[in-house]
mmCIF file of C-alpha atoms in Angstrom:
data_model
loop_
_atom_site.group_PDB
_atom_site.id
_atom_site.type_symbol
_atom_site.label_atom_id
_atom_site.label_comp_id
_atom_site.label_asym_id
_atom_site.label_seq_id
_atom_site.Cartn_x
_atom_site.Cartn_y
_atom_site.Cartn_z
ATOM 1 C CA MET A 1 99.321 149.893 146.366
ATOM 2 C CA SER A 2 100.600 147.310 148.799
ATOM 3 C CA PHE A 3 103.924 145.537 148.778
ATOM 4 C CA LEU A 4 102.285 142.241 147.821
ATOM 5 C CA ASP A 5 100.432 143.784 144.880
ATOM 6 C CA TYR A 6 103.809 144.900 143.614
ATOM 7 C CA PHE A 7 105.105 141.351 143.429
ATOM 8 C CA LEU A 8 101.905 139.779 142.193
ATOM 9 C CA GLY A 9 101.851 142.227 139.307
ATOM 10 C CA THR A 10 98.831 144.448 139.106
ATOM 11 C CA ARG A 11 96.510 145.678 136.410
ATOM 12 C CA LYS A 12 96.229 149.318 135.502
ATOM 13 C CA LYS A 13 94.901 151.283 138.456
ATOM 14 C CA SER A 14 91.227 152.148 138.172
ATOM 15 C CA ALA A 15 91.878 155.870 138.726
ATOM 16 C CA GLU A 16 94.114 155.838 135.659
ATOM 17 C CA VAL A 17 91.413 154.142 133.640
ATOM 18 C CA ALA A 18 88.952 156.782 134.845
ATOM 19 C CA LYS A 19 91.277 159.591 133.833
ATOM 20 C CA ASP A 20 91.870 158.165 130.355
ATOM 21 C CA ARG A 21 88.173 157.655 129.764
ATOM 22 C CA LEU A 22 87.340 161.155 130.966
ATOM 23 C CA ARG A 23 90.052 162.705 128.838
ATOM 24 C CA LEU A 24 88.523 161.179 125.719
ATOM 25 C CA ILE A 25 84.897 161.850 126.494
ATOM 26 C CA LEU A 26 85.465 165.448 127.617
ATOM 27 C CA ALA A 27 87.445 166.275 124.472
ATOM 28 C CA HIS A 28 84.661 164.791 122.401
ATOM 29 C CA GLU A 29 81.881 166.563 124.263
ATOM 30 C CA ARG A 30 83.622 169.925 124.306
ATOM 31 C CA SER A 31 83.923 169.915 120.544
ATOM 32 C CA ALA A 32 80.358 168.629 120.181
ATOM 33 C CA GLY A 33 79.041 171.727 121.912
ATOM 34 C CA THR A 34 80.329 173.952 119.117
ATOM 35 C CA GLN A 35 79.069 171.689 116.360
ATOM 36 C CA ASP A 36 75.337 172.199 116.766
ATOM 37 C CA PHE A 37 75.078 173.571 113.251
ATOM 38 C CA LEU A 38 76.833 170.637 111.579
ATOM 39 C CA PRO A 39 73.850 168.376 110.791
ATOM 40 C CA GLN A 40 71.970 171.291 109.252
ATOM 41 C CA MET A 41 75.018 172.322 107.210
ATOM 42 C CA GLN A 42 75.513 168.751 106.062
ATOM 43 C CA GLU A 43 71.920 168.648 104.801
ATOM 44 C CA GLU A 44 72.298 171.892 102.908
ATOM 45 C CA LEU A 45 75.628 170.913 101.359
ATOM 46 C CA LEU A 46 74.156 167.616 100.316
ATOM 47 C CA ALA A 47 71.271 169.404 98.613
ATOM 48 C CA VAL A 48 73.647 171.624 96.647
ATOM 49 C CA ILE A 49 75.984 168.812 95.611
ATOM 50 C CA ALA A 50 73.102 166.500 94.696
ATOM 51 C CA LYS A 51 71.843 169.171 92.343
ATOM 52 C CA TYR A 52 74.913 168.697 90.147
ATOM 53 C CA LEU A 53 76.248 165.245 90.959
ATOM 54 C CA PRO A 54 74.692 161.889 91.688
ATOM 55 C CA VAL A 55 75.690 161.290 95.311
ATOM 56 C CA GLU A 56 74.037 159.188 97.949
ATOM 57 C CA ARG A 57 72.897 160.736 101.192
ATOM 58 C CA ASP A 58 75.290 158.652 103.284
ATOM 59 C CA ARG A 59 78.262 159.347 101.029
ATOM 60 C CA ILE A 60 78.870 162.796 102.408
ATOM 61 C CA SER A 61 80.367 163.636 105.762
ATOM 62 C CA VAL A 62 81.187 166.912 107.422
ATOM 63 C CA ASN A 63 83.603 167.072 110.313
ATOM 64 C CA LEU A 64 84.908 169.827 112.493
ATOM 65 C CA GLU A 65 88.149 168.951 114.187
ATOM 66 C CA ARG A 66 90.466 170.812 116.481
ATOM 67 C CA ARG A 67 94.166 170.459 115.716
ATOM 68 C CA GLY A 68 96.283 172.484 118.070
ATOM 69 C CA ASP A 69 95.226 176.091 117.583
ATOM 70 C CA PHE A 70 93.290 175.418 114.391
ATOM 71 C CA GLU A 71 89.848 174.171 113.689
ATOM 72 C CA VAL A 72 89.679 172.120 110.525
ATOM 73 C CA LEU A 73 86.432 171.779 108.632
ATOM 74 C CA GLU A 74 86.582 168.603 106.615
ATOM 75 C CA LEU A 75 84.140 167.810 103.846
ATOM 76 C CA ASN A 76 84.184 164.330 102.396
ATOM 77 C CA VAL A 77 82.154 163.350 99.358
ATOM 78 C CA LEU A 78 82.336 159.855 97.913
ATOM 79 C CA PHE A 79 81.101 159.529 94.335
ATOM 80 C CA PRO A 80 79.556 156.319 93.055
ATOM 81 C CA GLU A 81 82.258 153.900 91.955
ATOM 82 C CA LYS A 82 81.338 153.759 88.274
ATOM 83 C CA GLN A 83 82.031 157.436 87.826
ATOM 84 C CA ALA A 84 84.949 157.619 90.170
ATOM 85 C CA SER A 85 87.011 154.948 88.399
ATOM 86 C CA PRO A 86 89.050 156.175 85.429
ATOM 87 C CA PRO A 87 87.689 155.273 81.999
ATOM 88 C CA LYS A 88 89.211 152.036 80.623
ATOM 89 C CA PRO A 89 91.231 152.281 77.447
ATOM 90 C CA MET B 1 77.381 196.278 144.827
ATOM 91 C CA ALA B 2 77.281 192.652 145.904
ATOM 92 C CA ARG B 3 79.261 189.871 144.262
ATOM 93 C CA ILE B 4 77.032 187.014 143.140
ATOM 94 C CA ILE B 5 78.412 183.521 143.622
ATOM 95 C CA VAL B 6 76.728 180.411 142.236
ATOM 96 C CA VAL B 7 77.450 177.037 143.810
ATOM 97 C CA THR B 8 76.858 174.519 141.060
ATOM 98 C CA SER B 9 77.868 171.052 139.833
ATOM 99 C CA GLY B 10 75.478 169.545 137.318
ATOM 100 C CA LYS B 11 75.411 166.302 139.255
ATOM 101 C CA GLY B 12 73.330 165.869 142.403
ATOM 102 C CA GLY B 13 74.586 164.782 145.796
ATOM 103 C CA VAL B 14 78.119 166.110 145.442
ATOM 104 C CA GLY B 15 77.841 168.741 148.188
ATOM 105 C CA LYS B 16 76.354 171.913 146.690
ATOM 106 C CA THR B 17 74.044 172.697 149.594
ATOM 107 C CA THR B 18 76.669 171.736 152.195
ATOM 108 C CA THR B 19 79.108 174.029 150.410
ATOM 109 C CA SER B 20 76.605 176.874 150.014
ATOM 110 C CA ALA B 21 75.847 176.755 153.738
ATOM 111 C CA ALA B 22 79.495 176.534 154.759
ATOM 112 C CA PHE B 23 80.614 179.195 152.327
ATOM 113 C CA ALA B 24 77.893 181.696 153.149
ATOM 114 C CA SER B 25 78.542 181.183 156.871
ATOM 115 C CA GLY B 26 82.285 181.550 156.327
ATOM 116 C CA LEU B 27 81.828 184.859 154.517
ATOM 117 C CA ALA B 28 79.513 186.110 157.268
ATOM 118 C CA LEU B 29 82.060 185.005 159.896
ATOM 119 C CA ARG B 30 84.435 187.393 158.195
ATOM 120 C CA ASN B 31 81.871 190.136 158.614
ATOM 121 C CA PHE B 32 80.575 190.308 155.086
ATOM 122 C CA ARG B 33 76.849 190.873 154.787
ATOM 123 C CA THR B 34 75.811 187.663 153.084
ATOM 124 C CA VAL B 35 72.593 186.109 151.818
ATOM 125 C CA VAL B 36 72.279 182.512 150.648
ATOM 126 C CA ILE B 37 69.446 181.611 148.282
ATOM 127 C CA ASP B 38 67.986 178.170 147.643
ATOM 128 C CA PHE B 39 67.151 177.742 143.935
ATOM 129 C CA ASP B 40 66.030 174.126 144.217
ATOM 130 C CA VAL B 41 62.298 174.769 143.867
ATOM 131 C CA GLY B 42 60.237 171.794 145.020
ATOM 132 C CA LEU B 43 63.191 170.097 146.745
ATOM 133 C CA ARG B 44 64.142 172.679 149.307
ATOM 134 C CA ASN B 45 66.915 171.623 151.667
ATOM 135 C CA LEU B 46 69.116 174.590 152.385
ATOM 136 C CA ASP B 47 66.791 175.498 155.268
ATOM 137 C CA LEU B 48 67.471 172.105 156.891
ATOM 138 C CA VAL B 49 71.222 172.305 156.394
ATOM 139 C CA MET B 50 71.203 175.848 157.825
ATOM 140 C CA GLY B 51 68.942 174.767 160.694
ATOM 141 C CA CYS B 52 66.176 177.295 160.046
ATOM 142 C CA GLU B 53 63.470 175.006 158.634
ATOM 143 C CA ARG B 54 60.951 175.866 161.348
ATOM 144 C CA ARG B 55 61.263 179.570 160.766
ATOM 145 C CA VAL B 56 60.299 179.539 157.083
ATOM 146 C CA VAL B 57 57.141 181.549 156.516
ATOM 147 C CA TYR B 58 57.527 183.083 153.069
ATOM 148 C CA ASP B 59 59.870 181.993 150.301
ATOM 149 C CA LEU B 60 61.555 183.055 147.076
ATOM 150 C CA ILE B 61 58.530 182.156 144.956
ATOM 151 C CA ASN B 62 56.172 184.137 147.203
ATOM 152 C CA VAL B 63 58.385 187.170 146.627
ATOM 153 C CA ILE B 64 58.565 186.620 142.866
ATOM 154 C CA GLN B 65 54.785 186.336 142.685
ATOM 155 C CA GLY B 66 54.218 189.406 144.807
ATOM 156 C CA GLU B 67 52.664 187.538 147.746
ATOM 157 C CA ALA B 68 55.331 188.727 150.162
ATOM 158 C CA ARG B 69 57.994 191.393 150.381
ATOM 159 C CA LEU B 70 61.637 190.349 150.188
ATOM 160 C CA GLN B 71 62.228 191.499 153.775
ATOM 161 C CA GLN B 72 59.493 189.135 154.986
ATOM 162 C CA ALA B 73 61.053 186.128 153.273
ATOM 163 C CA LEU B 74 64.630 186.686 154.458
ATOM 164 C CA ILE B 75 65.495 184.640 157.565
ATOM 165 C CA ARG B 76 68.258 185.867 159.826
ATOM 166 C CA ASP B 77 70.768 183.158 160.774
ATOM 167 C CA ARG B 78 70.712 181.960 164.390
ATOM 168 C CA GLN B 79 74.422 182.433 164.920
ATOM 169 C CA LEU B 80 75.600 185.108 162.549
ATOM 170 C CA GLU B 81 74.064 188.550 162.430
ATOM 171 C CA GLN B 82 75.433 189.253 158.981
ATOM 172 C CA LEU B 83 73.889 186.162 157.413
ATOM 173 C CA TYR B 84 70.436 185.743 155.873
ATOM 174 C CA ILE B 85 68.761 182.776 154.230
ATOM 175 C CA LEU B 86 66.243 183.029 151.417
ATOM 176 C CA PRO B 87 64.483 179.669 151.258
ATOM 177 C CA THR B 88 62.642 178.378 148.226
ATOM 178 C CA SER B 89 59.188 176.901 147.807
ATOM 179 C CA GLN B 90 58.552 173.261 148.587
ATOM 180 C CA THR B 91 55.231 173.131 146.770
ATOM 181 C CA ARG B 92 55.402 175.206 143.590
ATOM 182 C CA ASP B 93 57.046 173.986 140.441
ATOM 183 C CA LYS B 94 60.214 175.388 138.999
ATOM 184 C CA GLU B 95 58.474 177.304 136.219
ATOM 185 C CA ALA B 96 57.482 179.801 138.897
ATOM 186 C CA LEU B 97 61.133 180.866 138.943
ATOM 187 C CA THR B 98 60.840 183.475 136.199
ATOM 188 C CA ALA B 99 63.848 185.227 134.715
ATOM 189 C CA GLU B 100 62.347 188.656 135.453
ATOM 190 C CA GLY B 101 61.459 187.684 139.016
ATOM 191 C CA VAL B 102 64.962 186.456 139.778
ATOM 192 C CA ALA B 103 66.510 189.542 138.179
ATOM 193 C CA ALA B 104 64.371 191.846 140.334
ATOM 194 C CA ILE B 105 65.344 190.002 143.530
ATOM 195 C CA MET B 106 69.035 190.084 142.635
ATOM 196 C CA GLU B 107 68.841 193.786 142.007
ATOM 197 C CA GLU B 108 67.213 194.440 145.352
ATOM 198 C CA LEU B 109 69.598 192.174 147.297
ATOM 199 C CA GLN B 110 72.624 193.768 145.686
ATOM 200 C CA LYS B 111 71.832 197.018 147.462
ATOM 201 C CA ASP B 112 72.003 195.495 150.933
ATOM 202 C CA PHE B 113 74.579 192.712 150.754
ATOM 203 C CA ASP B 114 78.248 192.132 150.022
ATOM 204 C CA TYR B 115 77.784 188.559 148.811
ATOM 205 C CA ILE B 116 74.843 186.685 147.337
ATOM 206 C CA VAL B 117 75.389 182.920 147.353
ATOM 207 C CA CYS B 118 73.103 180.985 144.988
ATOM 208 C CA ASP B 119 72.650 177.310 145.817
ATOM 209 C CA SER B 120 71.886 175.698 142.458
ATOM 210 C CA PRO B 121 69.764 172.588 142.007
ATOM 211 C CA ALA B 122 71.275 169.604 140.210
ATOM 212 C CA GLY B 123 70.734 169.254 136.485
ATOM 213 C CA ILE B 124 70.882 171.814 133.706
ATOM 214 C CA GLU B 125 67.272 172.885 133.599
ATOM 215 C CA THR B 126 65.408 176.058 134.568
ATOM 216 C CA GLY B 127 66.400 176.144 138.254
ATOM 217 C CA ALA B 128 70.084 175.601 137.527
ATOM 218 C CA LEU B 129 70.089 178.122 134.680
ATOM 219 C CA ARG B 130 68.374 180.774 136.824
ATOM 220 C CA ALA B 131 70.840 180.158 139.655
ATOM 221 C CA LEU B 132 73.893 180.678 137.465
ATOM 222 C CA TYR B 133 72.579 183.430 135.204
ATOM 223 C CA HIS B 134 73.571 186.415 137.342
ATOM 224 C CA ALA B 135 76.807 184.947 138.693
ATOM 225 C CA ASP B 136 80.061 186.891 138.901
ATOM 226 C CA GLU B 137 81.855 183.850 140.259
ATOM 227 C CA ALA B 138 81.078 180.138 140.211
ATOM 228 C CA ILE B 139 82.094 177.439 142.646
ATOM 229 C CA VAL B 140 81.983 174.178 140.734
ATOM 230 C CA VAL B 141 81.599 171.414 143.314
ATOM 231 C CA THR B 142 83.057 168.155 142.046
ATOM 232 C CA ASN B 143 83.657 164.682 143.471
ATOM 233 C CA PRO B 144 86.735 162.775 142.257
ATOM 234 C CA GLU B 145 84.555 160.404 140.281
ATOM 235 C CA VAL B 146 83.776 160.033 136.558
ATOM 236 C CA SER B 147 80.141 161.137 136.400
ATOM 237 C CA SER B 148 80.713 164.159 138.617
ATOM 238 C CA VAL B 149 83.741 165.310 136.606
ATOM 239 C CA ARG B 150 81.852 164.957 133.340
ATOM 240 C CA ASP B 151 78.834 166.867 134.661
ATOM 241 C CA SER B 152 81.084 169.604 136.021
ATOM 242 C CA ASP B 153 82.644 169.990 132.601
ATOM 243 C CA ARG B 154 79.179 170.346 131.139
ATOM 244 C CA ILE B 155 78.110 172.965 133.658
ATOM 245 C CA ILE B 156 81.341 174.926 133.048
ATOM 246 C CA GLY B 157 80.409 174.970 129.358
ATOM 247 C CA ILE B 158 76.976 176.311 130.266
ATOM 248 C CA LEU B 159 78.478 179.001 132.511
ATOM 249 C CA GLN B 160 80.614 180.120 129.594
ATOM 250 C CA ALA B 161 77.703 180.214 127.169
ATOM 251 C CA ARG B 162 74.508 181.024 129.021
ATOM 252 C CA SER B 163 75.320 183.259 131.958
ATOM 253 C CA LYS B 164 74.441 186.935 131.824
ATOM 254 C CA ARG B 165 78.131 187.763 131.563
ATOM 255 C CA ALA B 166 78.437 185.496 128.517
ATOM 256 C CA GLU B 167 75.299 186.873 126.902
ATOM 257 C CA THR B 168 76.231 190.508 127.385
ATOM 258 C CA GLY B 169 79.867 190.001 126.390
ATOM 259 C CA ASP B 170 81.080 191.096 129.815
ATOM 260 C CA SER B 171 84.219 189.544 131.352
ATOM 261 C CA PRO B 172 83.555 185.834 131.919
ATOM 262 C CA VAL B 173 82.277 184.279 135.145
ATOM 263 C CA LYS B 174 85.260 183.529 137.385
ATOM 264 C CA GLU B 175 85.282 179.772 137.906
ATOM 265 C CA HIS B 176 86.600 177.924 140.945
ATOM 266 C CA LEU B 177 86.940 174.191 141.385
ATOM 267 C CA LEU B 178 86.040 172.781 144.793
ATOM 268 C CA LEU B 179 86.828 169.109 145.126
ATOM 269 C CA THR B 180 84.701 167.420 147.791
ATOM 270 C CA ARG B 181 84.519 163.950 149.345
ATOM 271 C CA TYR B 182 88.237 163.533 148.737
ATOM 272 C CA ALA B 183 89.814 160.383 150.178
ATOM 273 C CA PRO B 184 93.626 160.735 150.134
ATOM 274 C CA ARG B 185 94.216 157.087 150.954
ATOM 275 C CA ARG B 186 92.152 155.906 148.020
ATOM 276 C CA VAL B 187 93.977 158.372 145.783
ATOM 277 C CA GLN B 188 97.277 156.984 147.004
ATOM 278 C CA SER B 189 96.224 153.431 146.235
ATOM 279 C CA GLY B 190 95.159 154.431 142.747
ATOM 280 C CA GLU B 191 91.434 153.918 143.161
ATOM 281 C CA MET B 192 90.446 157.582 143.122
ATOM 282 C CA LEU B 193 91.202 160.468 140.778
ATOM 283 C CA SER B 194 93.692 162.857 142.380
ATOM 284 C CA VAL B 195 93.351 166.646 142.780
ATOM 285 C CA GLU B 196 95.854 167.040 139.965
ATOM 286 C CA ASP B 197 93.922 164.653 137.712
ATOM 287 C CA VAL B 198 90.651 166.525 138.162
ATOM 288 C CA GLN B 199 92.290 169.908 137.764
ATOM 289 C CA GLU B 200 93.982 168.784 134.573
ATOM 290 C CA LEU B 201 90.730 167.399 133.186
ATOM 291 C CA LEU B 202 88.571 170.404 134.035
ATOM 292 C CA ARG B 203 91.236 173.124 133.552
ATOM 293 C CA THR B 204 89.700 175.193 136.317
ATOM 294 C CA PRO B 205 91.641 176.913 139.130
ATOM 295 C CA LEU B 206 91.430 174.999 142.403
ATOM 296 C CA LEU B 207 89.702 176.711 145.312
ATOM 297 C CA GLY B 208 90.013 173.881 147.782
ATOM 298 C CA VAL B 209 89.756 170.220 148.667
ATOM 299 C CA ILE B 210 87.216 169.068 151.241
ATOM 300 C CA PRO B 211 88.056 165.634 152.633
ATOM 301 C CA GLU B 212 85.483 162.853 152.870
ATOM 302 C CA SER B 213 84.410 162.994 156.489
ATOM 303 C CA GLU B 214 81.828 161.881 159.011
ATOM 304 C CA THR B 215 81.631 165.482 160.149
ATOM 305 C CA ILE B 216 79.410 166.456 157.220
ATOM 306 C CA LEU B 217 76.657 164.091 158.330
ATOM 307 C CA GLN B 218 76.966 165.181 161.958
ATOM 308 C CA ALA B 219 76.670 168.799 160.861
ATOM 309 C CA SER B 220 73.623 168.303 158.651
ATOM 310 C CA ASN B 221 71.962 166.099 161.291
ATOM 311 C CA GLN B 222 72.006 169.100 163.598
ATOM 312 C CA GLY B 223 71.393 171.839 161.059
ATOM 313 C CA ILE B 224 74.786 173.395 161.642
ATOM 314 C CA PRO B 225 76.822 174.580 158.644
ATOM 315 C CA ALA B 226 79.979 172.441 158.500
ATOM 316 C CA ILE B 227 82.266 175.425 158.956
ATOM 317 C CA HIS B 228 81.064 175.721 162.565
ATOM 318 C CA MET B 229 82.295 172.195 163.413
ATOM 319 C CA LYS B 230 85.296 173.593 165.249
ATOM 320 C CA GLY B 231 88.594 171.811 164.955
ATOM 321 C CA THR B 232 87.473 169.339 162.305
ATOM 322 C CA ASP B 233 89.291 168.845 159.005
ATOM 323 C CA VAL B 234 86.145 169.776 157.072
ATOM 324 C CA ALA B 235 85.695 173.109 158.876
ATOM 325 C CA GLN B 236 89.362 173.948 158.354
ATOM 326 C CA ALA B 237 89.243 172.952 154.691
ATOM 327 C CA TYR B 238 86.237 175.235 154.148
ATOM 328 C CA GLU B 239 87.969 178.073 155.980
ATOM 329 C CA ASP B 240 90.985 177.625 153.706
ATOM 330 C CA ALA B 241 88.742 177.697 150.640
ATOM 331 C CA ILE B 242 87.127 180.949 151.795
ATOM 332 C CA ALA B 243 90.519 182.484 152.520
ATOM 333 C CA ARG B 244 91.672 181.602 148.996
ATOM 334 C CA PHE B 245 88.423 182.945 147.575
ATOM 335 C CA LEU B 246 89.207 186.249 149.259
ATOM 336 C CA GLY B 247 92.688 186.263 147.770
ATOM 337 C CA GLU B 248 94.761 184.845 150.614
ATOM 338 C CA ASP B 249 97.452 182.282 149.966
ATOM 339 C CA ARG B 250 96.849 179.007 151.811
ATOM 340 C CA PRO B 251 98.678 175.729 151.232
ATOM 341 C CA LEU B 252 96.534 172.669 150.506
ATOM 342 C CA ARG B 253 95.747 170.503 153.537
ATOM 343 C CA PHE B 254 94.092 167.124 153.997
ATOM 344 C CA THR B 255 95.208 165.837 150.614
ATOM 345 C CA GLN B 256 97.786 163.391 151.980
ATOM 346 C CA PRO B 257 96.806 160.202 153.807
ATOM 347 C CA GLU B 258 97.444 160.005 157.528
ATOM 348 C CA LYS B 259 100.259 157.738 158.619
ATOM 349 C CA GLN B 260 99.433 154.047 158.301
ATOM 350 C CA SER B 261 100.714 151.128 160.319
ATOM 351 C CA LEU B 262 103.532 149.041 158.866
ATOM 352 C CA PHE B 263 101.220 146.045 158.697
ATOM 353 C CA LYS B 264 98.695 147.883 156.550
ATOM 354 C CA ARG B 265 101.393 149.290 154.327
ATOM 355 C CA LEU B 266 102.789 145.805 153.688
ATOM 356 C CA PHE B 267 99.570 143.974 153.134
ATOM 357 C CA GLY B 268 97.207 146.706 151.916
ATOM 358 C CA GLY B 269 94.093 147.729 153.738
#
């Protein structure tokens, strides 16, 4: 960085931008490598749940996340609104 | 029993063949019996970089297919008695590189050599997988640039999952990061990822930093491995890397910009 840049005020250095972008994409891709089985598992879970409950295909999501030393498997199922809302008095 | 080293990167054009040639020559200079193998079937170039392109008669694929004996395909280096080159085929396709064939060649070479250096092709397909499969150690050649860093991360993942050591549950492949085409001035001005940045991103122990230099082109123009370019920063940086590889302690060089004039420092340049 030159002296003049300092006074003119500069944007974020491009190397910093590169590092931030890489940090994000590498974290994402590293976890993706271990998640090859997720789509298949999602399909199978959906089949089981749909057997008992009326859920839409896109209302279920399965996520594997790393938090510190743990891996957290998160299963999210959204039921149709009619059934999810409490019965009115 | 020879140590098998793969020189790999995922991305093309980052300096794998230059590094394979320099590294193999450096090991031979230290009196280790060394062979360097080109795994880039169909795009052979190690022979040119090593300066032995006119002496290629048989190649790796000929040996795998039983058309020649290994001894007939090995080319002795012009300068170093302890160094041999095993070129690859320019005409066959990479499917000719069978797993069994490569395994048999590795087994035979291990009897006669101290180090086997495998120059991997770019990409993550057959040639690259065959080159890394038998590795004990891996030199991951990376440029301080986004696509190279990402591809290196990918190839490190593959080393950890698909090498023989990974498959057999043996101790993992020892990984080394070699940063090439490094331009200290651009790092200083914030336009290039620094050694520390890349190391932090890839979490791989640093083997060395090879500065961006005109020497590399001069060396490959003449078919001389860069380590023989006496007195140049590149040759010294490769020597340092080899010393560290062999367990010696060497401080990093060529990672700080040379002194600039006051004018340039004031106004940028």
